[in-house]
Structures are given as C-alpha cells and as structure tokens.
mmCIF file of C-alpha atoms in Angstrom:
data_model
loop_
_atom_site.group_PDB
_atom_site.id
_atom_site.type_symbol
_atom_site.label_atom_id
_atom_site.label_comp_id
_atom_site.label_asym_id
_atom_site.label_seq_id
_atom_site.Cartn_x
_atom_site.Cartn_y
_atom_site.Cartn_z
ATOM 1 C CA UNK S 16 30.411 -23.193 -16.771
ATOM 2 C CA UNK S 17 28.207 -21.333 -19.202
ATOM 3 C CA UNK S 18 30.022 -19.877 -22.164
ATOM 4 C CA UNK S 19 29.815 -18.534 -25.694
ATOM 5 C CA UNK S 20 31.802 -20.185 -28.468
ATOM 6 C CA UNK S 21 32.476 -19.400 -32.104
ATOM 7 C CA UNK S 22 33.629 -21.624 -34.929
ATOM 8 C CA UNK S 23 35.721 -21.725 -36.904
ATOM 9 C CA UNK S 24 38.318 -19.463 -35.243
ATOM 10 C CA UNK S 25 39.999 -18.829 -38.593
ATOM 11 C CA UNK S 26 38.602 -19.158 -42.109
ATOM 12 C CA UNK S 27 40.011 -18.404 -45.539
ATOM 13 C CA UNK S 28 37.582 -18.421 -48.433
ATOM 14 C CA UNK S 29 37.277 -17.169 -51.988
ATOM 15 C CA UNK S 30 35.201 -14.344 -53.379
ATOM 16 C CA UNK S 31 31.682 -15.458 -54.222
ATOM 17 C CA UNK S 32 31.517 -18.436 -51.900
ATOM 18 C CA UNK S 33 28.883 -18.813 -49.199
ATOM 19 C CA UNK S 34 30.307 -18.887 -45.689
ATOM 20 C CA UNK S 35 28.596 -19.591 -42.377
ATOM 21 C CA UNK S 36 30.084 -18.648 -39.029
ATOM 22 C CA UNK S 37 28.705 -20.426 -35.980
ATOM 23 C CA UNK S 38 27.906 -18.933 -32.582
ATOM 24 C CA UNK S 39 26.703 -20.992 -29.627
ATOM 25 C CA UNK S 40 25.916 -19.828 -26.087
ATOM 26 C CA UNK S 41 24.923 -21.853 -23.060
ATOM 27 C CA UNK S 42 23.655 -19.018 -20.851
ATOM 28 C CA UNK S 43 20.119 -19.286 -22.197
ATOM 29 C CA UNK S 44 20.257 -15.595 -23.119
ATOM 30 C CA UNK S 45 17.485 -14.336 -25.358
ATOM 31 C CA UNK S 46 19.546 -11.581 -26.979
ATOM 32 C CA UNK S 47 22.372 -12.381 -29.388
ATOM 33 C CA UNK S 48 24.472 -10.123 -31.604
ATOM 34 C CA UNK S 49 26.998 -10.271 -34.418
ATOM 35 C CA UNK S 50 29.676 -7.593 -34.860
ATOM 36 C CA UNK S 51 32.601 -7.076 -37.164
ATOM 37 C CA UNK S 52 35.747 -5.362 -35.971
ATOM 38 C CA UNK S 53 37.950 -3.426 -38.360
ATOM 39 C CA UNK S 54 40.789 -0.990 -37.808
ATOM 40 C CA UNK S 55 39.485 2.538 -37.639
ATOM 41 C CA UNK S 56 35.877 1.460 -37.268
ATOM 42 C CA UNK S 57 35.767 -0.254 -33.906
ATOM 43 C CA UNK S 58 32.876 -2.675 -33.509
ATOM 44 C CA UNK S 59 29.991 -2.442 -35.945
ATOM 45 C CA UNK S 60 26.713 -4.268 -35.447
ATOM 46 C CA UNK S 61 25.714 -6.594 -38.289
ATOM 47 C CA UNK S 62 22.569 -8.384 -37.069
ATOM 48 C CA UNK S 63 20.915 -9.111 -33.760
ATOM 49 C CA UNK S 64 18.154 -11.257 -32.335
ATOM 50 C CA UNK S 65 15.930 -10.870 -29.302
ATOM 51 C CA UNK S 66 14.689 -14.440 -29.315
ATOM 52 C CA UNK S 67 13.788 -17.486 -31.382
ATOM 53 C CA UNK S 68 12.546 -16.564 -34.857
ATOM 54 C CA UNK S 69 13.439 -12.896 -34.276
ATOM 55 C CA UNK S 70 16.178 -11.235 -36.362
ATOM 56 C CA UNK S 71 17.006 -7.575 -36.958
ATOM 57 C CA UNK S 72 19.413 -5.653 -39.157
ATOM 58 C CA UNK S 73 22.245 -3.672 -37.667
ATOM 59 C CA UNK S 74 24.228 -0.836 -39.217
ATOM 60 C CA UNK S 75 26.234 -3.009 -41.666
ATOM 61 C CA UNK S 76 23.839 -5.830 -42.566
ATOM 62 C CA UNK S 77 24.216 -5.826 -46.376
ATOM 63 C CA UNK S 78 25.640 -9.130 -47.605
ATOM 64 C CA UNK S 79 24.924 -10.939 -44.332
ATOM 65 C CA UNK S 80 22.012 -12.941 -42.955
ATOM 66 C CA UNK S 81 21.191 -14.692 -39.689
ATOM 67 C CA UNK S 82 18.611 -17.177 -38.510
ATOM 68 C CA UNK S 83 17.492 -18.053 -34.979
ATOM 69 C CA UNK S 84 15.877 -21.473 -34.745
ATOM 70 C CA UNK S 85 16.744 -22.038 -31.088
ATOM 71 C CA UNK S 86 17.929 -20.027 -28.090
ATOM 72 C CA UNK S 87 21.534 -21.252 -28.148
ATOM 73 C CA UNK S 88 22.614 -20.552 -31.733
ATOM 74 C CA UNK S 89 22.806 -17.570 -34.087
ATOM 75 C CA UNK S 90 24.725 -18.538 -37.254
ATOM 76 C CA UNK S 91 25.921 -15.720 -39.510
ATOM 77 C CA UNK S 92 25.903 -16.378 -43.264
ATOM 78 C CA UNK S 93 27.761 -14.452 -45.932
ATOM 79 C CA UNK S 94 25.713 -15.206 -49.027
ATOM 80 C CA UNK S 95 28.482 -14.379 -51.526
ATOM 81 C CA UNK S 96 31.707 -13.459 -49.793
ATOM 82 C CA UNK S 97 33.458 -10.261 -50.868
ATOM 83 C CA UNK S 98 36.958 -9.006 -50.075
ATOM 84 C CA UNK S 99 35.384 -6.137 -48.130
ATOM 85 C CA UNK S 100 34.077 -8.738 -45.695
ATOM 86 C CA UNK S 101 37.562 -9.702 -44.586
ATOM 87 C CA UNK S 102 37.390 -8.909 -40.893
ATOM 88 C CA UNK S 103 37.244 -10.296 -37.384
ATOM 89 C CA UNK S 104 33.721 -11.309 -36.414
ATOM 90 C CA UNK S 105 32.466 -11.390 -32.853
ATOM 91 C CA UNK S 106 29.310 -12.925 -31.513
ATOM 92 C CA UNK S 107 27.814 -11.781 -28.213
ATOM 93 C CA UNK S 108 24.835 -12.544 -26.012
ATOM 94 C CA UNK S 109 23.313 -10.380 -23.310
ATOM 95 C CA UNK S 110 21.515 -10.783 -20.048
ATOM 96 C CA UNK S 111 18.739 -8.686 -18.488
ATOM 97 C CA UNK S 112 21.168 -5.848 -17.699
ATOM 98 C CA UNK S 113 22.044 -5.535 -21.399
ATOM 99 C CA UNK S 114 25.589 -6.546 -20.473
ATOM 100 C CA UNK S 115 27.052 -8.328 -23.461
ATOM 101 C CA UNK S 116 29.349 -11.342 -23.241
ATOM 102 C CA UNK S 117 31.575 -11.932 -26.211
ATOM 103 C CA UNK S 118 32.868 -14.990 -27.983
ATOM 104 C CA UNK S 119 36.559 -15.329 -28.884
ATOM 105 C CA UNK S 120 36.063 -14.170 -32.474
ATOM 106 C CA UNK S 121 36.446 -15.591 -35.978
ATOM 107 C CA UNK S 122 39.080 -14.176 -38.288
ATOM 108 C CA UNK S 123 37.743 -14.352 -41.841
ATOM 109 C CA UNK S 124 39.879 -13.720 -44.912
ATOM 110 C CA UNK S 125 38.221 -13.452 -48.315
ATOM 111 C CA UNK S 126 40.670 -13.813 -51.206
ATOM 112 C CA UNK W 27 26.602 13.378 -32.805
ATOM 113 C CA UNK W 28 25.583 9.775 -32.264
ATOM 114 C CA UNK W 29 29.028 8.340 -31.588
ATOM 115 C CA UNK W 30 30.634 7.269 -28.350
ATOM 116 C CA UNK W 31 33.944 9.119 -28.397
ATOM 117 C CA UNK W 32 37.236 8.162 -26.814
ATOM 118 C CA UNK W 33 40.860 8.894 -27.584
ATOM 119 C CA UNK W 34 42.643 6.218 -29.608
ATOM 120 C CA UNK W 35 45.903 5.922 -27.680
ATOM 121 C CA UNK W 36 47.262 6.345 -24.164
ATOM 122 C CA UNK W 37 50.786 5.675 -22.909
ATOM 123 C CA UNK W 38 51.418 5.285 -19.182
ATOM 124 C CA UNK W 39 54.459 4.305 -17.147
ATOM 125 C CA UNK W 40 54.254 1.081 -15.196
ATOM 126 C CA UNK W 41 53.109 1.818 -11.642
ATOM 127 C CA UNK W 42 51.371 5.084 -12.560
ATOM 128 C CA UNK W 43 47.604 5.530 -12.805
ATOM 129 C CA UNK W 44 45.904 5.323 -16.191
ATOM 130 C CA UNK W 45 42.821 7.418 -16.906
ATOM 131 C CA UNK W 46 40.795 6.640 -20.001
ATOM 132 C CA UNK W 47 38.060 9.119 -20.872
ATOM 133 C CA UNK W 48 34.899 8.745 -22.893
ATOM 134 C CA UNK W 49 31.943 10.882 -23.899
ATOM 135 C CA UNK W 50 28.632 9.295 -24.736
ATOM 136 C CA UNK W 51 25.505 10.640 -26.351
ATOM 137 C CA UNK W 52 22.294 9.249 -24.898
ATOM 138 C CA UNK W 53 21.322 10.806 -21.579
ATOM 139 C CA UNK W 54 18.731 8.034 -21.122
ATOM 140 C CA UNK W 55 21.313 5.221 -21.244
ATOM 141 C CA UNK W 56 20.681 2.914 -18.312
ATOM 142 C CA UNK W 57 24.100 1.309 -18.188
ATOM 143 C CA UNK W 58 27.574 2.395 -19.205
ATOM 144 C CA UNK W 59 30.318 -0.138 -19.669
ATOM 145 C CA UNK W 60 34.035 -0.610 -19.924
ATOM 146 C CA UNK W 61 35.297 -3.587 -21.888
ATOM 147 C CA UNK W 62 38.883 -4.802 -22.277
ATOM 148 C CA UNK W 63 40.256 -6.536 -25.364
ATOM 149 C CA UNK W 64 43.617 -8.273 -25.263
ATOM 150 C CA UNK W 65 45.399 -9.181 -28.518
ATOM 151 C CA UNK W 66 43.673 -11.986 -30.420
ATOM 152 C CA UNK W 67 40.804 -12.225 -27.943
ATOM 153 C CA UNK W 68 37.211 -11.121 -27.664
ATOM 154 C CA UNK W 69 35.949 -8.271 -25.537
ATOM 155 C CA UNK W 70 35.830 -8.938 -21.820
ATOM 156 C CA UNK W 71 33.518 -6.955 -19.572
ATOM 157 C CA UNK W 72 35.605 -5.062 -17.018
ATOM 158 C CA UNK W 73 32.910 -3.207 -15.189
ATOM 159 C CA UNK W 74 29.660 -1.362 -15.684
ATOM 160 C CA UNK W 75 27.935 1.455 -13.879
ATOM 161 C CA UNK W 76 24.255 2.119 -13.485
ATOM 162 C CA UNK W 77 23.260 5.580 -14.651
ATOM 163 C CA UNK W 78 22.092 6.721 -11.206
ATOM 164 C CA UNK W 79 25.579 6.217 -9.771
ATOM 165 C CA UNK W 80 28.446 8.718 -9.786
ATOM 166 C CA UNK W 81 31.248 6.348 -8.974
ATOM 167 C CA UNK W 82 32.024 2.677 -8.779
ATOM 168 C CA UNK W 83 35.211 1.165 -7.409
ATOM 169 C CA UNK W 84 36.422 -2.380 -7.892
ATOM 170 C CA UNK W 85 39.950 -3.123 -6.666
ATOM 171 C CA UNK W 86 42.298 -1.153 -8.955
ATOM 172 C CA UNK W 87 39.468 0.123 -11.138
ATOM 173 C CA UNK W 88 37.499 3.314 -10.505
ATOM 174 C CA UNK W 89 34.691 4.424 -12.796
ATOM 175 C CA UNK W 90 33.453 8.013 -12.643
ATOM 176 C CA UNK W 91 30.240 9.123 -14.301
ATOM 177 C CA UNK W 92 29.294 12.746 -14.963
ATOM 178 C CA UNK W 93 25.778 12.607 -16.359
ATOM 179 C CA UNK W 94 25.535 16.347 -16.885
ATOM 180 C CA UNK W 95 28.505 16.322 -19.252
ATOM 181 C CA UNK W 96 27.842 12.733 -20.480
ATOM 182 C CA UNK W 97 31.404 11.878 -19.490
ATOM 183 C CA UNK W 98 32.645 8.504 -18.305
ATOM 184 C CA UNK W 99 36.156 7.694 -17.147
ATOM 185 C CA UNK W 100 38.064 4.597 -16.139
ATOM 186 C CA UNK W 101 40.996 4.910 -13.772
ATOM 187 C CA UNK W 102 43.394 2.006 -13.370
ATOM 188 C CA UNK W 103 45.602 2.382 -10.315
ATOM 189 C CA UNK W 104 49.160 1.001 -10.251
ATOM 190 C CA UNK W 105 49.120 0.164 -13.968
ATOM 191 C CA UNK W 106 50.817 -3.131 -14.785
ATOM 192 C CA UNK W 107 52.078 -4.693 -18.001
ATOM 193 C CA UNK W 108 49.060 -7.012 -17.992
ATOM 194 C CA UNK W 109 46.827 -3.965 -18.368
ATOM 195 C CA UNK W 110 48.129 -3.415 -21.888
ATOM 196 C CA UNK W 111 45.036 -3.806 -24.083
ATOM 197 C CA UNK W 112 42.337 -1.902 -25.935
ATOM 198 C CA UNK W 113 39.635 -0.468 -23.681
ATOM 199 C CA UNK W 114 36.166 0.139 -25.059
ATOM 200 C CA UNK W 115 33.628 2.493 -23.584
ATOM 201 C CA UNK W 116 29.996 1.623 -24.355
ATOM 202 C CA UNK W 117 26.489 2.795 -23.588
ATOM 203 C CA UNK W 118 23.199 0.920 -23.590
ATOM 204 C CA UNK W 119 20.717 2.243 -26.128
ATOM 205 C CA UNK W 120 17.439 0.670 -27.298
ATOM 206 C CA UNK W 121 18.343 -2.816 -26.003
ATOM 207 C CA UNK W 122 21.666 -2.636 -27.821
ATOM 208 C CA UNK W 123 25.130 -1.482 -26.862
ATOM 209 C CA UNK W 124 26.925 1.286 -28.730
ATOM 210 C CA UNK W 125 30.703 1.028 -28.550
ATOM 211 C CA UNK W 126 33.417 3.598 -28.872
ATOM 212 C CA UNK W 127 36.334 2.838 -31.175
ATOM 213 C CA UNK W 128 38.549 1.839 -28.273
ATOM 214 C CA UNK W 129 41.609 3.295 -26.522
ATOM 215 C CA UNK W 130 44.849 1.374 -26.884
ATOM 216 C CA UNK W 131 46.719 1.493 -23.562
ATOM 217 C CA UNK W 132 50.464 1.154 -23.896
ATOM 218 C CA UNK W 133 52.572 0.556 -20.796
ATOM 219 C CA UNK W 134 56.035 2.088 -20.678
ATOM 220 C CA UNK W 135 58.707 0.361 -18.548
#
C-alpha cells in the first residue's frame, strides 16, 4: 500500500547543530508539505513543494530549508537548531483534490 | 480575519451526539475538510465536502456546510470512547490547506 513515512520519529539534538528530518511518500504525489505543531498554534506551514526542484516558503520558514530532488522525498533541514524549534513536525502530501495525507510525525527536542 | 476558527474543547457523554463547529474565511475554497488526530499520531482525513454541497453523510459522521455564513460542522452520532481525539477543520486555499487550531473532544462516561 502507498504510504508516507517520516524518520526519525524522535530526535534530541543540541542548539546550533544541523538536523535533517526525512519524509518519503509512495503515492507519487506532486505536492508535499512540512508543518510544525505546537500547543496554542495548531499546525503552521513551514515549506512546501509542488514538484521536483520547486520549493516555497510557508508562514514560519525562518531557520528551515527544504530540497526536492525527486518526487518521493522532501527532507527538512534545520540549519542551526534553536530551542524555539522544539516541536512536533509533520510531513504531508496531497492529491489532485488538495486532500493532504499526513505522516506519523517527528518529535524534535532541541536542548 | 484570515483564520479558520473553532472552539478548543468539547465534552460529550458517551452515546450522545457530538457537534463540532468551525468558521472559515475564503468563500472561494473548493474543499473543506475534517481531520482527526489521536494522541501521538499524525492527522487522519475523516471526510471532506465539496463547496457546492450542503451536506455529506458517512456512517456516523454528518458534515453540514453553510456557505452564506462560511460555517462548517461535524456531527458524530452515538459518540464512543474511540472518538476521543483532536478534530481539525480546514479549508483549501491557493493549493494549500489552512487548518484551524483543533477541537479536543473529551468523552464522559
């Protein structure tokens, strides 16, 4: 069955380190998204991509970057992790109806 | 405003109906969605409604859409303990989805 996976599921890192969170989908969806979820803020869009080599900034993109070298993967990189980036991160992909399908999430703690 | 608004909490007795309400902002949204998030898991699509529909029913779930008032509701009939979760309302906008902050549904015995 087609699916969307994220790795790692949990990560603890230190301030200033570079961290990359992986997202992989097997639906062959063109559109992929990264969100962070924090209490009181709901889901906030970090970056999104409409296809290979396409990336766009969302509402909270500072300190994050993405790259899209193939259809299946959209890795999210924190260039220099900060404590404010402690959160749960969700990746999603969408079909032609704009319906988004979510991964299981990565819980990131920055100490 | 630009936000999708929904109340943060709802408590319902087991066996009763739950009604979760939402107001959205973009009258041109093509699709409106309800997602469910259980503890420690990602968001799971429950149902969606096309903007030219007023109602959609799927087993215990009923979605009502009032385009004039930009109001969307989700009714869960015969609420069960497994329905305890956070429910997110969302609208499609510019090829993206805008989410509300979620309503936490608590089931009372």
